Amino acid sequence: MMDLTVEALESLHGRSAAGLRVRLAALVDQEWVLLAERKTDERGRIDNWDGPAESQGLYQIVFDVDRYFSGLGVIPTCPEVVTTFRISREQAECRVSLNFSLHHYFVAFS
């Protein structure tokens, strides 16, 4: 089973992005299948996906930046940040880090 951690830092205010909506999908038979939807906690993290990813393959995470910033009364340039990654072995650990602001974002994997 994949151990997936997502963390988000909102750099406009320099804080963890608490309450950011995130979707996780897997590529199954050439179609993206939604596995889970979560919100980041007060630390801007999602540590528990309830084990949705069981195997090797392609996965996609979609960060709902538009809804996050609309709650703060501002409009971002990029309404969603979508990143696709590959799990190439069983028992993999994966950390996806997003640093975002109104007009830019950066995604890192470790």
PDB file of C-alpha atoms in Angstrom:
ATOM      1  CA  MET A   1       0.000   0.000   0.000  1.00  0.00           C
ATOM      2  CA  MET A   2       1.193   3.510  -0.782  1.00  0.00           C
ATOM      3  CA  ASP A   3       1.890   5.865   2.117  1.00  0.00           C
ATOM      4  CA  LEU A   4       0.884   9.273   0.711  1.00  0.00           C
ATOM      5  CA  THR A   5       1.341  12.601   2.500  1.00  0.00           C
ATOM      6  CA  VAL A   6       0.216  15.903   1.015  1.00  0.00           C
ATOM      7  CA  GLU A   7       1.275  19.243   2.458  1.00  0.00           C
ATOM      8  CA  ALA A   8       0.406  22.757   1.305  1.00  0.00           C
ATOM      9  CA  LEU A   9       1.867  26.148   2.137  1.00  0.00           C
ATOM     10  CA  GLU A  10       0.043  29.283   1.056  1.00  0.00           C
ATOM     11  CA  SER A  11       2.765  31.880   0.513  1.00  0.00           C
ATOM     12  CA  LEU A  12       0.523  34.934   0.081  1.00  0.00           C
ATOM     13  CA  HIS A  13       0.136  35.039   3.865  1.00  0.00           C
ATOM     14  CA  GLY A  14       3.049  32.727   4.684  1.00  0.00           C
ATOM     15  CA  ARG A  15       1.054  30.015   6.427  1.00  0.00           C
ATOM     16  CA  SER A  16      -0.093  26.431   6.151  1.00  0.00           C
ATOM     17  CA  ALA A  17      -3.071  26.079   3.833  1.00  0.00           C
ATOM     18  CA  ALA A  18      -5.678  24.709   6.224  1.00  0.00           C
ATOM     19  CA  GLY A  19      -8.944  23.646   4.600  1.00  0.00           C
ATOM     20  CA  LEU A  20      -7.560  23.273   1.055  1.00  0.00           C
ATOM     21  CA  ARG A  21      -9.636  20.725  -0.871  1.00  0.00           C
ATOM     22  CA  VAL A  22      -7.611  17.970  -2.536  1.00  0.00           C
ATOM     23  CA  ARG A  23      -8.701  15.124  -4.825  1.00  0.00           C
ATOM     24  CA  LEU A  24      -6.736  11.936  -5.464  1.00  0.00           C
ATOM     25  CA  ALA A  25      -7.356   9.887  -8.609  1.00  0.00           C
ATOM     26  CA  ALA A  26      -5.768   6.846 -10.257  1.00  0.00           C
ATOM     27  CA  LEU A  27      -5.469   6.049 -13.952  1.00  0.00           C
ATOM     28  CA  VAL A  28      -7.512   2.886 -14.539  1.00  0.00           C
ATOM     29  CA  ASP A  29      -8.113   1.624 -18.090  1.00  0.00           C
ATOM     30  CA  GLN A  30      -7.066   5.011 -19.517  1.00  0.00           C
ATOM     31  CA  GLU A  31      -9.553   6.959 -17.329  1.00  0.00           C
ATOM     32  CA  TRP A  32      -9.009   8.920 -14.119  1.00  0.00           C
ATOM     33  CA  VAL A  33     -10.955   7.308 -11.282  1.00  0.00           C
ATOM     34  CA  LEU A  34     -11.554   9.356  -8.144  1.00  0.00           C
ATOM     35  CA  LEU A  35     -10.163   7.557  -5.094  1.00  0.00           C
ATOM     36  CA  ALA A  36     -10.662  10.153  -2.362  1.00  0.00           C
ATOM     37  CA  GLU A  37     -11.402  13.778  -1.555  1.00  0.00           C
ATOM     38  CA  ARG A  38     -10.009  15.406   1.571  1.00  0.00           C
ATOM     39  CA  LYS A  39      -9.272  18.793   3.119  1.00  0.00           C
ATOM     40  CA  THR A  40      -5.929  19.711   4.588  1.00  0.00           C
ATOM     41  CA  ASP A  41      -5.796  19.947   8.368  1.00  0.00           C
ATOM     42  CA  GLU A  42      -4.695  22.981  10.425  1.00  0.00           C
ATOM     43  CA  ARG A  43      -1.070  22.145   9.530  1.00  0.00           C
ATOM     44  CA  GLY A  44      -1.892  22.157   5.816  1.00  0.00           C
ATOM     45  CA  ARG A  45      -1.451  18.376   5.622  1.00  0.00           C
ATOM     46  CA  ILE A  46      -3.282  15.251   4.668  1.00  0.00           C
ATOM     47  CA  ASP A  47      -1.661  12.207   6.242  1.00  0.00           C
ATOM     48  CA  ASN A  48      -4.552   9.757   6.117  1.00  0.00           C
ATOM     49  CA  TRP A  49      -6.086   8.795   2.799  1.00  0.00           C
ATOM     50  CA  ASP A  50      -7.584   5.613   4.289  1.00  0.00           C
ATOM     51  CA  GLY A  51      -5.369   3.525   2.023  1.00  0.00           C
ATOM     52  CA  PRO A  52      -6.958   4.303  -1.361  1.00  0.00           C
ATOM     53  CA  ALA A  53      -3.916   3.531  -3.487  1.00  0.00           C
ATOM     54  CA  GLU A  54      -3.164  -0.153  -3.571  1.00  0.00           C
ATOM     55  CA  SER A  55      -0.755  -0.609  -6.454  1.00  0.00           C
ATOM     56  CA  GLN A  56       1.809   0.706  -8.845  1.00  0.00           C
ATOM     57  CA  GLY A  57       0.641   3.099 -11.513  1.00  0.00           C
ATOM     58  CA  LEU A  58      -0.191   6.683 -12.329  1.00  0.00           C
ATOM     59  CA  TYR A  59      -1.908   8.929  -9.801  1.00  0.00           C
ATOM     60  CA  GLN A  60      -3.145  12.484  -9.954  1.00  0.00           C
ATOM     61  CA  ILE A  61      -3.691  15.066  -7.245  1.00  0.00           C
ATOM     62  CA  VAL A  62      -5.874  18.120  -7.847  1.00  0.00           C
ATOM     63  CA  PHE A  63      -5.585  21.058  -5.439  1.00  0.00           C
ATOM     64  CA  ASP A  64      -8.663  23.354  -5.447  1.00  0.00           C
ATOM     65  CA  VAL A  65      -6.818  26.669  -5.175  1.00  0.00           C
ATOM     66  CA  ASP A  66      -9.786  28.677  -6.475  1.00  0.00           C
ATOM     67  CA  ARG A  67     -12.120  27.674  -3.645  1.00  0.00           C
ATOM     68  CA  TYR A  68      -9.375  28.212  -1.078  1.00  0.00           C
ATOM     69  CA  PHE A  69      -8.651  31.789  -2.208  1.00  0.00           C
ATOM     70  CA  SER A  70     -12.297  32.685  -2.828  1.00  0.00           C
ATOM     71  CA  GLY A  71     -12.810  32.030   0.882  1.00  0.00           C
ATOM     72  CA  LEU A  72     -10.199  34.739   1.485  1.00  0.00           C
ATOM     73  CA  GLY A  73     -11.884  37.136  -0.943  1.00  0.00           C
ATOM     74  CA  VAL A  74      -9.248  37.014  -3.703  1.00  0.00           C
ATOM     75  CA  ILE A  75      -9.054  35.412  -7.152  1.00  0.00           C
ATOM     76  CA  PRO A  76      -6.006  33.319  -8.147  1.00  0.00           C
ATOM     77  CA  THR A  77      -4.569  33.078 -11.659  1.00  0.00           C
ATOM     78  CA  CYS A  78      -4.614  29.250 -11.578  1.00  0.00           C
ATOM     79  CA  PRO A  79      -7.895  27.881 -10.196  1.00  0.00           C
ATOM     80  CA  GLU A  80      -6.517  24.349  -9.849  1.00  0.00           C
ATOM     81  CA  VAL A  81      -3.093  22.835  -9.471  1.00  0.00           C
ATOM     82  CA  VAL A  82      -2.972  19.377 -11.016  1.00  0.00           C
ATOM     83  CA  THR A  83       0.027  17.099 -10.662  1.00  0.00           C
ATOM     84  CA  THR A  84       0.485  13.567 -11.946  1.00  0.00           C
ATOM     85  CA  PHE A  85       2.985  11.112 -10.502  1.00  0.00           C
ATOM     86  CA  ARG A  86       3.998   7.480 -10.823  1.00  0.00           C
ATOM     87  CA  ILE A  87       4.286   4.860  -8.098  1.00  0.00           C
ATOM     88  CA  SER A  88       6.737   2.280  -9.355  1.00  0.00           C
ATOM     89  CA  ARG A  89       6.976  -0.148  -6.443  1.00  0.00           C
ATOM     90  CA  GLU A  90       4.803  -1.591  -3.700  1.00  0.00           C
ATOM     91  CA  GLN A  91       5.044  -0.204  -0.157  1.00  0.00           C
ATOM     92  CA  ALA A  92       6.118   3.170  -1.550  1.00  0.00           C
ATOM     93  CA  GLU A  93       6.180   6.357   0.475  1.00  0.00           C
ATOM     94  CA  CYS A  94       5.355   9.560  -1.342  1.00  0.00           C
ATOM     95  CA  ARG A  95       5.224  13.167  -0.117  1.00  0.00           C
ATOM     96  CA  VAL A  96       3.693  15.825  -2.366  1.00  0.00           C
ATOM     97  CA  SER A  97       4.388  19.406  -1.278  1.00  0.00           C
ATOM     98  CA  LEU A  98       2.591  22.396  -2.772  1.00  0.00           C
ATOM     99  CA  ASN A  99       3.713  25.988  -2.240  1.00  0.00           C
ATOM    100  CA  PHE A 100       1.258  28.399  -3.863  1.00  0.00           C
ATOM    101  CA  SER A 101       0.191  32.009  -4.070  1.00  0.00           C
ATOM    102  CA  LEU A 102      -2.173  34.035  -6.263  1.00  0.00           C
ATOM    103  CA  HIS A 103       0.021  33.931  -9.370  1.00  0.00           C
ATOM    104  CA  HIS A 104       2.415  31.020  -8.963  1.00  0.00           C
ATOM    105  CA  TYR A 105       2.829  27.538  -7.548  1.00  0.00           C
ATOM    106  CA  PHE A 106       5.564  24.987  -7.006  1.00  0.00           C
ATOM    107  CA  VAL A 107       5.088  21.245  -6.495  1.00  0.00           C
ATOM    108  CA  ALA A 108       7.814  19.013  -5.076  1.00  0.00           C
ATOM    109  CA  PHE A 109       7.961  15.249  -4.550  1.00  0.00           C
ATOM    110  CA  SER A 110       9.995  13.348  -2.036  1.00  0.00           C
TER     111      SER A 110
END
